[in-house]
XYZ file of C-alpha atoms in Angstrom:
718
model
C 0.009 0.030 0.015
C 2.882 2.404 0.904
C 4.467 1.693 -2.523
C 1.177 2.549 -4.221
C 0.853 5.790 -2.220
C 4.379 6.783 -3.308
C 3.535 6.046 -6.913
C 0.322 8.142 -6.724
C 2.179 10.956 -4.934
C 4.829 10.947 -7.644
C 2.191 11.177 -10.361
C 0.487 14.071 -8.607
C 3.859 15.875 -8.289
C 4.524 15.209 -12.054
C 1.049 16.518 -13.000
C 1.522 19.666 -10.844
C 4.882 20.332 -12.475
C 3.307 20.232 -15.918
C 0.475 22.520 -14.682
C 2.959 24.931 -13.213
C 4.925 25.062 -16.486
C 1.691 25.706 -18.474
C 0.527 28.420 -16.127
C 3.895 30.261 -16.121
C 4.314 30.096 -19.928
C 0.597 30.336 -20.817
C 1.069 33.141 -23.299
C 3.358 30.847 -25.375
C 1.108 27.741 -25.083
C -0.977 26.474 -27.981
C -3.006 23.391 -26.989
C -3.417 20.964 -29.934
C -7.041 20.129 -30.823
C -6.567 16.481 -30.030
C -6.295 17.527 -26.379
C -9.529 19.571 -26.431
C -11.767 16.558 -25.571
C -9.615 16.039 -22.435
C -10.253 19.636 -21.473
C -13.957 19.298 -22.009
C -14.016 16.506 -19.423
C -13.280 19.199 -16.767
C -16.991 19.712 -15.880
C -17.336 15.950 -15.508
C -14.496 15.297 -13.071
C -14.465 18.555 -11.037
C -17.074 17.229 -8.666
C -14.725 14.543 -7.356
C -12.132 16.831 -5.730
C -14.849 19.110 -4.399
C -16.625 16.247 -2.612
C -13.370 14.661 -1.481
C -12.004 17.872 0.108
C -15.195 18.110 2.156
C -14.919 14.415 3.099
C -11.409 15.208 4.380
C -12.863 17.977 6.528
C -15.556 15.667 7.887
C -12.997 12.944 8.554
C -10.753 15.365 10.454
C -13.724 16.541 12.560
C -14.622 12.909 13.397
C -11.122 11.752 14.309
C -11.954 11.078 17.939
C -14.749 8.702 16.965
C -12.701 6.444 14.688
C -10.054 3.903 15.740
C -6.591 5.451 15.012
C -5.280 2.815 12.549
C -8.510 2.834 10.553
C -8.461 6.641 10.597
C -4.936 6.778 9.224
C -5.732 4.270 6.400
C -8.916 6.220 5.399
C -7.078 9.502 5.614
C -4.153 8.342 3.390
C -6.566 6.937 0.797
C -8.682 10.132 0.715
C -5.629 12.425 0.534
C -4.041 10.642 -2.412
C -7.316 10.140 -4.246
C -8.176 13.793 -3.672
C -4.723 14.943 -4.819
C -4.975 12.823 -7.978
C -8.430 14.143 -8.968
C -7.608 17.723 -7.981
C -4.445 17.818 -10.141
C -6.106 16.204 -13.117
C -9.134 18.521 -12.776
C -6.901 21.560 -12.673
C -4.939 20.361 -15.736
C -8.106 19.662 -17.655
C -9.468 23.036 -16.667
C -6.375 24.661 -18.122
C -6.876 22.890 -21.438
C -10.532 23.953 -21.470
C -9.648 27.613 -20.727
C -7.595 27.790 -23.928
C -10.794 27.463 -25.964
C -12.179 30.706 -24.519
C -10.925 34.259 -24.702
C -9.466 35.576 -21.536
C -11.377 37.363 -18.757
C -10.654 38.238 -15.181
C -13.241 35.777 -13.909
C -11.745 32.942 -15.958
C -8.184 33.735 -14.839
C -9.274 33.876 -11.176
C -11.111 30.556 -11.426
C -8.095 28.985 -13.217
C -5.632 30.011 -10.460
C -7.908 29.160 -7.521
C -8.587 25.803 -9.080
C -4.872 25.219 -9.457
C -4.483 26.481 -5.870
C -6.768 23.719 -4.600
C -4.540 21.116 -6.336
C -1.352 22.601 -4.768
C -2.991 22.835 -1.357
C -4.063 19.144 -1.444
C -0.483 18.159 -2.253
C 0.684 20.190 0.720
C -1.850 18.249 2.875
C -0.188 15.027 1.710
C 3.217 16.350 2.739
C 2.097 17.649 6.148
C -0.211 14.836 7.182
C 2.005 14.008 10.176
C 2.177 17.605 11.374
C -1.322 18.004 12.724
C -1.296 21.790 13.495
C -0.042 22.675 10.039
C -2.297 20.042 8.394
C -5.451 21.461 10.058
C -4.596 25.041 9.054
C -3.924 24.044 5.429
C -7.157 21.980 5.435
C -9.201 25.024 6.442
C -7.606 27.132 3.732
C -8.195 24.309 1.198
C -11.899 24.136 2.148
C -12.281 27.919 1.692
C -10.360 27.934 -1.583
C -12.499 25.060 -2.888
C -15.708 26.924 -2.071
C -14.448 30.130 -3.691
C -13.197 28.305 -6.836
C -16.589 26.571 -7.171
C -18.371 29.905 -6.842
C -16.261 31.384 -9.621
C -16.941 28.312 -11.815
C -20.649 28.739 -11.284
C -20.262 32.360 -12.387
C -18.555 31.176 -15.587
C -21.242 28.606 -16.319
C -24.380 30.341 -15.150
C -23.360 33.998 -15.023
C -21.979 36.180 -12.264
C -23.819 36.363 -8.924
C -25.464 33.042 -9.731
C -25.398 31.952 -6.093
C -26.970 35.150 -4.735
C -29.168 36.017 -7.706
C -32.475 34.900 -6.143
C -31.770 37.162 -3.128
C -30.619 40.090 -5.216
C -33.468 40.008 -7.759
C -35.643 43.087 -7.571
C -39.357 43.113 -8.196
C -40.073 43.262 -11.922
C -42.095 46.159 -13.201
C -45.338 45.520 -15.190
C -44.829 45.341 -18.914
C -47.343 47.290 -20.943
C -48.100 47.806 -24.681
C -45.921 50.944 -24.548
C -42.902 49.098 -23.089
C -40.063 48.573 -25.619
C -40.143 44.973 -26.795
C -36.383 44.501 -26.824
C -35.658 45.906 -23.326
C -38.621 44.182 -21.620
C -39.009 40.867 -23.536
C -36.085 40.081 -25.829
C -33.195 41.178 -23.560
C -34.469 39.116 -20.594
C -34.408 36.051 -22.797
C -30.858 36.729 -23.816
C -29.902 37.288 -20.167
C -31.488 34.000 -19.164
C -30.496 31.783 -22.079
C -27.327 33.347 -23.537
C -25.448 35.598 -21.147
C -24.284 32.669 -18.971
C -21.631 31.885 -21.552
C -21.500 35.251 -23.303
C -20.906 37.860 -20.679
C -18.358 40.505 -19.713
C -16.371 37.874 -17.751
C -16.763 34.907 -19.959
C -17.312 35.662 -23.676
C -17.162 32.421 -25.600
C -16.461 32.872 -29.259
C -15.470 36.538 -28.471
C -19.217 37.327 -28.015
C -20.527 39.366 -25.093
C -24.322 39.529 -24.768
C -24.439 41.371 -21.454
C -25.699 44.629 -23.157
C -27.169 45.702 -26.475
C -24.074 47.727 -27.392
C -21.817 44.703 -26.823
C -24.187 42.427 -28.738
C -23.908 44.765 -31.776
C -20.156 44.226 -31.858
C -20.724 40.540 -32.626
C -18.169 37.749 -32.084
C -15.613 35.750 -33.956
C -18.264 34.381 -36.317
C -19.728 37.805 -37.156
C -22.841 39.647 -36.091
C -25.548 38.077 -33.919
C -28.361 39.173 -36.211
C -29.013 40.792 -39.573
C -31.774 43.309 -38.981
C -34.824 42.570 -41.185
C -33.483 39.136 -42.138
C -33.999 36.608 -39.368
C -33.330 33.543 -41.605
C -29.830 34.792 -42.337
C -29.167 35.798 -38.680
C -26.574 33.765 -36.876
C -28.644 33.474 -33.665
C -31.529 31.849 -35.634
C -29.336 29.590 -37.756
C -27.471 28.336 -34.680
C -30.732 27.431 -32.955
C -31.882 25.229 -35.839
C -28.653 23.191 -36.010
C -28.992 19.609 -34.559
C -28.895 19.712 -30.752
C -25.692 17.637 -30.637
C -23.956 19.995 -33.085
C -21.088 21.927 -31.414
C -22.374 25.132 -32.927
C -25.970 24.726 -31.798
C -27.025 27.504 -29.412
C -27.802 27.231 -26.571
C -25.457 24.237 -26.216
C -26.854 20.828 -25.450
C -27.481 20.482 -21.711
C -28.340 24.220 -21.330
C -31.938 25.484 -21.181
C -33.154 25.794 -24.775
C -35.298 28.515 -26.264
C -38.991 27.813 -25.998
C -41.168 28.038 -29.165
C -42.604 31.358 -28.071
C -39.213 32.800 -27.172
C -37.853 31.715 -30.567
C -40.869 33.189 -32.338
C -40.401 36.557 -30.503
C -36.687 36.801 -31.336
C -37.273 35.775 -34.936
C -40.142 38.243 -35.489
C -38.379 41.065 -33.697
C -35.378 40.627 -35.973
C -37.643 40.386 -39.081
C -39.201 43.707 -38.006
C -35.819 45.456 -38.089
C -34.455 44.695 -34.639
C -35.631 48.114 -33.446
C -34.951 48.626 -29.763
C -37.553 51.357 -29.489
C -40.417 49.430 -31.003
C -43.292 48.530 -28.683
C -46.547 46.610 -29.124
C -48.381 49.956 -29.400
C -46.318 50.761 -32.501
C -47.362 47.556 -34.363
C -50.258 46.784 -36.621
C -52.620 44.177 -35.121
C -52.085 42.100 -38.301
C -48.329 41.924 -37.600
C -47.269 38.533 -36.303
C -44.934 40.282 -33.788
C -47.994 42.010 -32.334
C -49.600 38.673 -31.376
C -46.382 37.025 -30.225
C -45.283 40.010 -28.112
C -48.710 40.118 -26.511
C -48.354 36.474 -25.438
C -44.805 37.016 -24.045
C -45.891 40.194 -22.249
C -48.787 38.335 -20.697
C -46.576 35.400 -19.607
C -43.876 37.603 -18.102
C -46.400 39.729 -16.192
C -47.968 36.601 -14.826
C -44.665 35.055 -13.875
C -43.937 38.125 -11.817
C -47.369 37.888 -10.166
C -46.909 37.116 -6.471
C -50.399 35.837 -5.721
C -50.737 32.363 -4.257
C -53.591 30.168 -5.467
C -55.495 27.610 -3.456
C -56.981 25.630 -6.306
C -55.390 22.368 -7.483
C -53.004 21.875 -10.395
C -54.506 20.854 -13.672
C -53.565 17.466 -15.117
C -50.415 17.883 -17.183
C -51.697 15.561 -19.858
C -54.770 17.788 -20.211
C -52.580 20.922 -20.536
C -50.452 19.163 -23.123
C -53.494 18.068 -25.100
C -54.958 21.602 -25.163
C -51.841 23.062 -26.783
C -51.933 23.275 -30.623
C -50.677 25.711 -33.306
C -53.678 28.008 -32.652
C -53.705 27.884 -28.832
C -51.099 27.944 -26.117
C -51.913 26.856 -22.547
C -49.180 27.135 -19.929
C -48.757 27.371 -16.172
C -47.500 30.888 -15.265
C -44.606 29.166 -13.389
C -43.906 25.479 -12.753
C -44.586 26.024 -9.051
C -47.997 27.653 -9.581
C -51.273 25.960 -10.656
C -52.475 29.176 -12.298
C -52.686 28.999 -16.102
C -52.370 31.508 -18.935
C -54.258 30.733 -22.140
C -53.779 32.383 -25.544
C -55.725 31.753 -28.752
C -54.384 33.012 -32.085
C -55.125 33.428 -35.791
C -58.459 35.034 -36.590
C -58.999 33.183 -39.876
C -58.633 29.749 -38.145
C -60.653 30.428 -35.022
C -63.299 27.912 -33.969
C -65.569 28.158 -30.967
C -64.246 24.847 -29.758
C -60.877 26.567 -29.134
C -62.666 28.398 -26.270
C -65.098 25.751 -25.016
C -62.418 23.118 -24.747
C -60.697 25.283 -22.140
C -63.634 24.634 -19.736
C -61.758 21.466 -18.737
C -59.303 23.739 -16.826
C -61.707 26.568 -16.115
C -60.720 26.686 -12.477
C -57.018 27.183 -13.211
C -57.247 29.897 -15.909
C -56.359 33.319 -14.553
C -55.430 35.002 -17.864
C -57.087 34.659 -21.251
C -55.839 36.458 -24.347
C -58.166 36.389 -27.392
C -56.932 39.535 -29.120
C -58.172 40.138 -32.724
C -60.373 36.978 -32.843
C -63.969 36.853 -34.172
C -65.400 36.501 -30.634
C -69.174 37.194 -30.502
C -71.281 38.384 -27.566
C -72.758 34.877 -26.886
C -69.271 33.462 -26.201
C -68.880 35.607 -23.019
C -71.138 33.087 -21.283
C -68.315 30.517 -21.758
C -65.609 32.882 -20.519
C -67.868 33.644 -17.510
C -67.237 30.081 -16.295
C -63.517 30.824 -15.683
C -64.273 31.791 -12.093
C -60.670 32.707 -11.107
C -60.007 34.811 -14.218
C -57.892 37.924 -13.383
C -57.024 39.259 -16.845
C -59.167 39.151 -20.040
C -57.967 40.570 -23.354
C -60.695 40.963 -25.962
C -59.167 43.761 -28.099
C -60.191 43.683 -31.745
C -63.033 41.158 -31.204
C -66.641 41.420 -32.371
C -68.256 41.981 -28.990
C -70.617 44.887 -28.421
C -70.798 44.750 -24.613
C -74.466 43.719 -24.544
C -73.661 40.497 -22.710
C -70.850 41.748 -20.457
C -72.946 40.742 -17.494
C -72.275 37.075 -18.423
C -68.889 37.636 -16.832
C -70.278 38.516 -13.393
C -69.100 35.158 -11.991
C -65.502 36.336 -12.654
C -65.318 38.091 -9.299
C -61.541 38.243 -9.369
C -61.241 40.050 -12.671
C -58.694 42.812 -12.365
C -57.902 43.800 -15.991
C -60.334 44.009 -18.896
C -59.229 45.002 -22.415
C -61.992 45.955 -24.846
C -60.099 48.222 -27.276
C -61.016 48.226 -30.964
C -64.437 46.647 -30.256
C -68.012 47.902 -30.631
C -68.673 48.504 -26.943
C -70.463 51.731 -25.951
C -70.882 53.727 -22.751
C -73.773 51.377 -21.833
C -71.261 49.025 -20.263
C -71.175 51.278 -17.197
C -74.003 49.385 -15.574
C -72.358 46.005 -16.061
C -69.005 47.171 -14.775
C -70.479 47.756 -11.344
C -70.596 43.887 -11.074
C -66.780 43.666 -11.157
C -65.713 44.669 -7.622
C -62.084 43.649 -8.112
C -61.617 45.423 -11.520
C -58.575 47.773 -11.462
C -58.122 48.718 -15.102
C -60.026 48.794 -18.369
C -58.796 49.479 -21.922
C -61.394 51.137 -24.174
C -59.415 52.978 -26.886
C -60.699 52.830 -30.484
C -64.266 52.219 -29.301
C -67.550 54.198 -29.589
C -67.040 55.495 -26.042
C -66.365 59.243 -26.555
C -65.080 61.859 -24.106
C -68.526 62.231 -22.496
C -68.712 58.450 -21.997
C -65.203 58.448 -20.589
C -66.074 61.224 -18.149
C -69.225 59.342 -17.012
C -67.180 56.161 -16.550
C -64.505 57.956 -14.571
C -67.080 59.567 -12.264
C -68.915 56.356 -11.659
C -65.748 54.311 -11.042
C -63.122 56.674 -9.544
C -60.958 53.737 -8.409
C -60.756 52.376 -11.978
C -57.718 53.131 -14.196
C -59.177 53.847 -17.654
C -57.097 53.738 -20.857
C -58.928 55.729 -23.544
C -56.011 56.131 -25.905
C -55.760 59.110 -28.266
C -58.263 61.850 -27.356
C -56.492 65.275 -27.608
C -58.079 67.638 -30.060
C -54.888 69.700 -30.088
C -52.900 66.960 -31.784
C -53.108 66.160 -35.509
C -55.527 63.328 -36.429
C -54.185 59.828 -36.637
C -54.082 57.773 -39.845
C -56.329 54.781 -40.173
C -55.032 51.284 -40.829
C -55.515 49.914 -44.298
C -58.620 47.666 -44.952
C -58.060 43.997 -44.774
C -59.689 40.983 -46.490
C -62.667 39.860 -44.367
C -62.221 36.899 -42.075
C -64.892 34.888 -43.805
C -62.583 34.571 -46.839
C -60.565 31.471 -45.997
C -58.713 31.428 -49.305
C -57.007 34.833 -49.181
C -56.262 36.189 -52.661
C -57.295 33.109 -54.663
C -60.832 33.172 -56.014
C -63.154 31.343 -58.282
C -65.189 33.353 -60.869
C -68.126 35.166 -59.166
C -66.901 34.168 -55.713
C -67.445 36.806 -52.996
C -64.729 39.083 -51.770
C -65.234 40.784 -48.374
C -63.300 43.638 -46.732
C -63.234 44.968 -43.145
C -61.645 47.633 -40.932
C -60.551 47.124 -37.309
C -62.097 50.469 -36.247
C -65.925 50.677 -35.855
C -67.602 53.384 -37.966
C -64.977 53.330 -40.729
C -65.990 53.519 -44.373
C -64.085 51.425 -46.901
C -63.946 53.069 -50.324
C -62.812 51.070 -53.362
C -62.217 51.070 -57.156
C -61.923 48.216 -59.632
C -61.032 50.284 -62.754
C -57.386 50.925 -61.824
C -57.935 54.480 -60.566
C -56.874 55.628 -57.026
C -59.711 55.568 -54.500
C -60.443 58.480 -52.080
C -63.205 59.443 -49.751
C -65.527 60.159 -52.734
C -65.143 56.677 -54.242
C -67.857 54.053 -53.845
C -68.306 52.742 -50.277
C -67.956 48.998 -49.772
C -71.309 47.761 -48.400
C -71.703 44.188 -49.715
C -69.419 41.467 -51.103
C -67.754 42.151 -54.477
C -68.011 39.340 -57.063
C -64.622 38.272 -58.422
C -63.742 38.391 -62.080
C -60.520 37.033 -63.598
C -57.551 39.412 -63.209
C -59.408 41.719 -60.809
C -57.430 44.264 -58.854
C -59.390 46.019 -56.093
C -57.885 49.234 -54.634
C -59.158 50.141 -51.176
C -58.827 53.022 -48.675
C -60.282 53.434 -45.186
C -61.800 56.833 -44.163
C -63.502 58.068 -41.001
C -64.483 61.469 -39.698
C -61.718 63.202 -37.584
C -59.178 60.636 -38.839
C -56.744 60.724 -41.730
C -57.630 58.241 -44.461
C -55.482 55.184 -44.685
C -52.919 54.514 -47.355
C -54.337 53.043 -50.506
C -54.105 49.283 -50.467
C -54.429 47.397 -53.771
C -55.449 43.705 -53.621
C -54.608 41.647 -56.681
C -56.567 38.442 -56.767
C -55.648 35.276 -58.522
C -58.049 33.006 -60.444
C -58.448 29.596 -58.908
C -56.734 26.924 -61.015
C -57.668 23.423 -62.092
C -57.492 21.073 -59.084
C -54.526 18.727 -59.102
C -55.245 15.184 -58.004
C -51.897 14.536 -56.252
C -48.445 16.069 -56.279
C -45.023 15.412 -54.840
C -41.651 17.158 -54.828
C -38.432 15.466 -55.924
C -35.931 17.882 -54.342
C -35.518 18.774 -50.660
C -36.346 22.371 -49.609
C -33.836 24.588 -47.827
C -33.130 23.534 -44.202
C -32.656 27.160 -43.187
C -36.328 27.892 -43.940
C -37.997 24.647 -42.934
C -36.404 23.546 -39.635
C -39.549 23.626 -37.510
C -41.452 21.199 -39.663
C -40.035 18.168 -41.451
C -43.229 17.848 -43.519
C -42.289 18.329 -47.097
C -45.651 17.286 -48.534
C -46.272 19.034 -51.878
C -49.912 19.720 -50.948
C -49.073 23.296 -49.905
C -48.064 23.981 -53.520
C -51.435 22.960 -54.998
C -53.867 23.992 -52.251
C -55.120 27.150 -54.057
C -53.706 29.370 -51.319
C -50.904 31.941 -51.406
C -49.100 34.220 -48.934
C -50.671 37.543 -48.095
C -49.144 40.275 -50.179
C -45.962 41.501 -48.492
C -45.927 38.706 -45.912
C -43.757 35.634 -46.542
C -45.234 32.724 -44.584
C -43.017 29.680 -44.464
C -45.779 27.086 -44.100
C -47.507 28.372 -47.252
C -44.738 27.208 -49.588
C -41.187 26.019 -49.995
C -37.817 27.794 -50.251
C -34.850 26.512 -52.238
C -31.206 27.765 -52.217
C -29.035 26.724 -55.125
C -30.788 23.547 -56.205
C -34.075 23.706 -58.177
C -37.593 22.941 -56.968
C -38.900 19.983 -58.931
C -42.617 19.002 -58.533
C -44.601 16.382 -60.368
C -48.440 16.934 -60.585
C -50.784 14.115 -61.294
C -53.984 15.474 -62.900
C -55.910 12.206 -62.416
C -57.295 9.534 -64.705
C -59.445 12.056 -66.649
C -57.129 15.127 -67.008
C -58.567 18.410 -68.219
C -56.904 20.479 -70.931
C -54.039 22.583 -69.680
C -52.458 25.532 -71.528
C -50.790 27.494 -68.760
C -48.751 26.834 -65.645
C -48.506 29.861 -63.293
C -45.963 29.981 -60.519
C -46.604 32.260 -57.498
C -43.411 33.365 -55.797
C -42.172 35.901 -53.281
C -39.475 38.568 -53.674
C -37.436 40.303 -50.969
C -33.996 41.158 -52.282
C -32.794 42.379 -48.944
C -33.061 38.732 -47.726
C -31.612 37.444 -51.040
C -35.050 36.101 -52.165
C -35.180 36.599 -55.951
C -37.389 35.547 -58.807
C -36.608 32.176 -60.402
C -33.967 32.049 -63.115
C -36.004 29.738 -65.291
C -39.141 27.670 -65.140
C -39.442 24.561 -67.291
C -42.650 22.548 -67.776
C -42.604 18.858 -68.823
C -45.584 16.736 -69.813
C -46.616 13.241 -70.673
C -48.719 10.221 -69.617
C -45.762 8.282 -68.182
C -44.344 10.090 -65.199
C -41.018 8.400 -65.759
C -40.745 9.654 -69.318
C -41.819 13.302 -69.547
C -40.737 15.708 -72.287
C -40.247 19.472 -72.235
C -43.272 21.340 -73.535
C -42.371 24.932 -72.571
C -40.122 27.158 -70.471
C -40.030 30.728 -69.305
C -37.516 33.034 -67.659
C -38.913 35.935 -65.592
C -37.460 39.365 -66.319
C -34.321 39.870 -64.137
C -34.599 42.498 -61.406
C -32.567 45.697 -61.805
C -33.217 47.219 -58.352
C -34.137 46.332 -54.801
C -37.691 44.922 -54.281
C -39.006 44.367 -50.730
C -41.725 42.020 -49.638
C -43.546 41.575 -52.919
C -45.524 38.727 -54.427
C -45.354 37.967 -58.151
C -46.559 35.531 -60.813
C -44.660 33.810 -63.653
C -46.794 32.374 -66.492
C -45.616 29.573 -68.713
C -47.910 29.194 -71.759
C -48.073 26.414 -74.312
C -50.521 24.659 -76.672
C -53.393 22.912 -75.002
C -52.437 19.517 -73.649
C -54.390 16.575 -72.060
C -51.444 15.005 -70.232
C -51.950 13.196 -66.934
C -48.549 14.217 -65.570
C -46.732 17.550 -65.534
C -43.308 18.196 -64.094
C -42.398 21.767 -63.117
C -38.744 22.641 -62.585
C -37.968 26.001 -61.004
C -34.319 27.097 -60.997
C -32.563 29.559 -58.726
C -30.127 32.232 -60.028
C -26.832 33.841 -59.094
C -27.445 37.165 -57.320
C -26.814 40.047 -59.697
C -23.847 42.437 -59.271
C -26.033 45.492 -58.482
C -27.191 43.845 -55.196
C -23.674 43.986 -53.706
C -23.650 40.200 -53.170
C -21.905 39.105 -56.314
C -21.560 35.381 -56.733
C -23.967 34.442 -54.013
C -26.773 31.933 -54.863
C -30.254 33.426 -54.435
C -33.209 31.972 -52.580
C -36.445 31.125 -54.397
C -39.670 30.956 -52.389
C -42.625 29.422 -54.178
C -46.062 29.356 -52.479
C -48.295 27.917 -55.240
C -48.268 26.421 -58.699
C -51.504 26.866 -60.668
C -52.680 24.960 -63.747
C -55.143 26.497 -66.199
């Protein structure tokens, strides 16, 4: 045993000599990459010396209770095992430190970690000199604690240990709060700054402040404003989890879907640090996402304790879908926040299904949904509801009394609805109500005054009301929610329009002229004719008319029986879904003008999109193939270089029947939809193959030699 102890002690001494040499001559050291895996074992082995040092302390404290010979045997074993693990851990830590750029925190952790290894070796040498041994042991224990604290700061961020005690109460986030400062930055602080801070900036990247983030790191800038798909922070997230470049790294808390959506949409909107929810259009996807995040953050900061039981986790999981999110406000609280999205897809079942957790819901967000008065009776069954957001819904306030069972309701948002001052009588039922939002409603100054007098304790948000300020401009009209097919229409199919502000007149023209307040007023559905372009404008007394919004509609094509794609779409666009079914290219639906929606089509970079369409056993005559595509040159999304159409009755032996090359762009084009028509003599083929090729970005764009993206959302057959 003594011989083994000498051997281990010699190895420890040899390891410490190497460590000392590396520390002294660190500026000249270049660790080869084959040693990097050894360095990355540091987090795995560091727990051994920490635990063993404390075992030595416990053993020393318990000396009087252990037989002397047994004590000495245990002590010698622990000392040598501790020295061995401490020296190896320090050496591995040095290797690992060479992968990161230097910082004061890293240097201090490195030297204190090495100090623990040296001190344990001193313990081995002084084991027979009890007074010296005990003093060194106390110093070793303190150094170990301090080195561990510094390591936690490197891994989790500075002040990790005391952070819960130092955290100040979070202020309420409102629609006027800047999205970056109040929502995006906290996500970065929680999910990124642990490895990218002023003390530990992996990859030369410091994300501890906005100014430092803008400097970027060794791989370039964190984001490209207005171009989320090309932004490094988005691309890194979509790499496989076990990829070394995936961020956050495997084993660290990952971005949730809603956090990712917020960051993505904020970058797409220009990464503007001053932008708030109040600055956004209600049709903007960032508007809906930021509302959800704001609601979740405010609820997470809510200090109330709830006496009702937790909802079944399987039930919560089952209620979540692409149009509805249901989440506990914190893992430790039974209270639930529910959000329902997408006006065009709303079904009443999305609300009634929530009755299964009616007791746990304290917040319900249904902004900009087609909620009718009769549905308030369902919401009224959420007896613990504290916050209800109904902005932009169809309610009139006539059934507001159906919410009287919601005795804990504190916040009620009714902006951009048809409510009137008659709600005063119903509001008296809500004894706990603290705030109400009624801007963009039919409640005027007189109604506001009456409301304020009747409910002096109530904070009322009326929005714009000053006659001394210039009038505000109306939002552009939008296609009515009953139109499920967007801009694609069959002949004589109805087209509806709507405004989000009650009392607004929508004026329109169909002859190509610009509409104004004297143009015909939209009162009933307009019947579609092929090639129709409807120009619209919204006007209202005391408001500035909206911008003119032209809507170009597309004639519905011949229905394809089945279709499939032969080439794989770009991974950078289609990471969230692995569904590459060609159905989305033949579903008679296209993106909204100016709004690229990834799940509406497919993007290709470099390689062509190739789709085969099966027209069925009894194919109709075809003389045109029309490709709908999106253009945004700032994001390198260009028109196709060439479109080739093949035809035949044997899908394995198709011949070229026509091709077409869209006119090359000569200037920047932002967020635009376009059509490319390939015409040919009438054919009765069963199978058609469409090949859409990408191009090399033109010189005028400043990205010479780069391959463009092509985004196709529909292929029509006529």
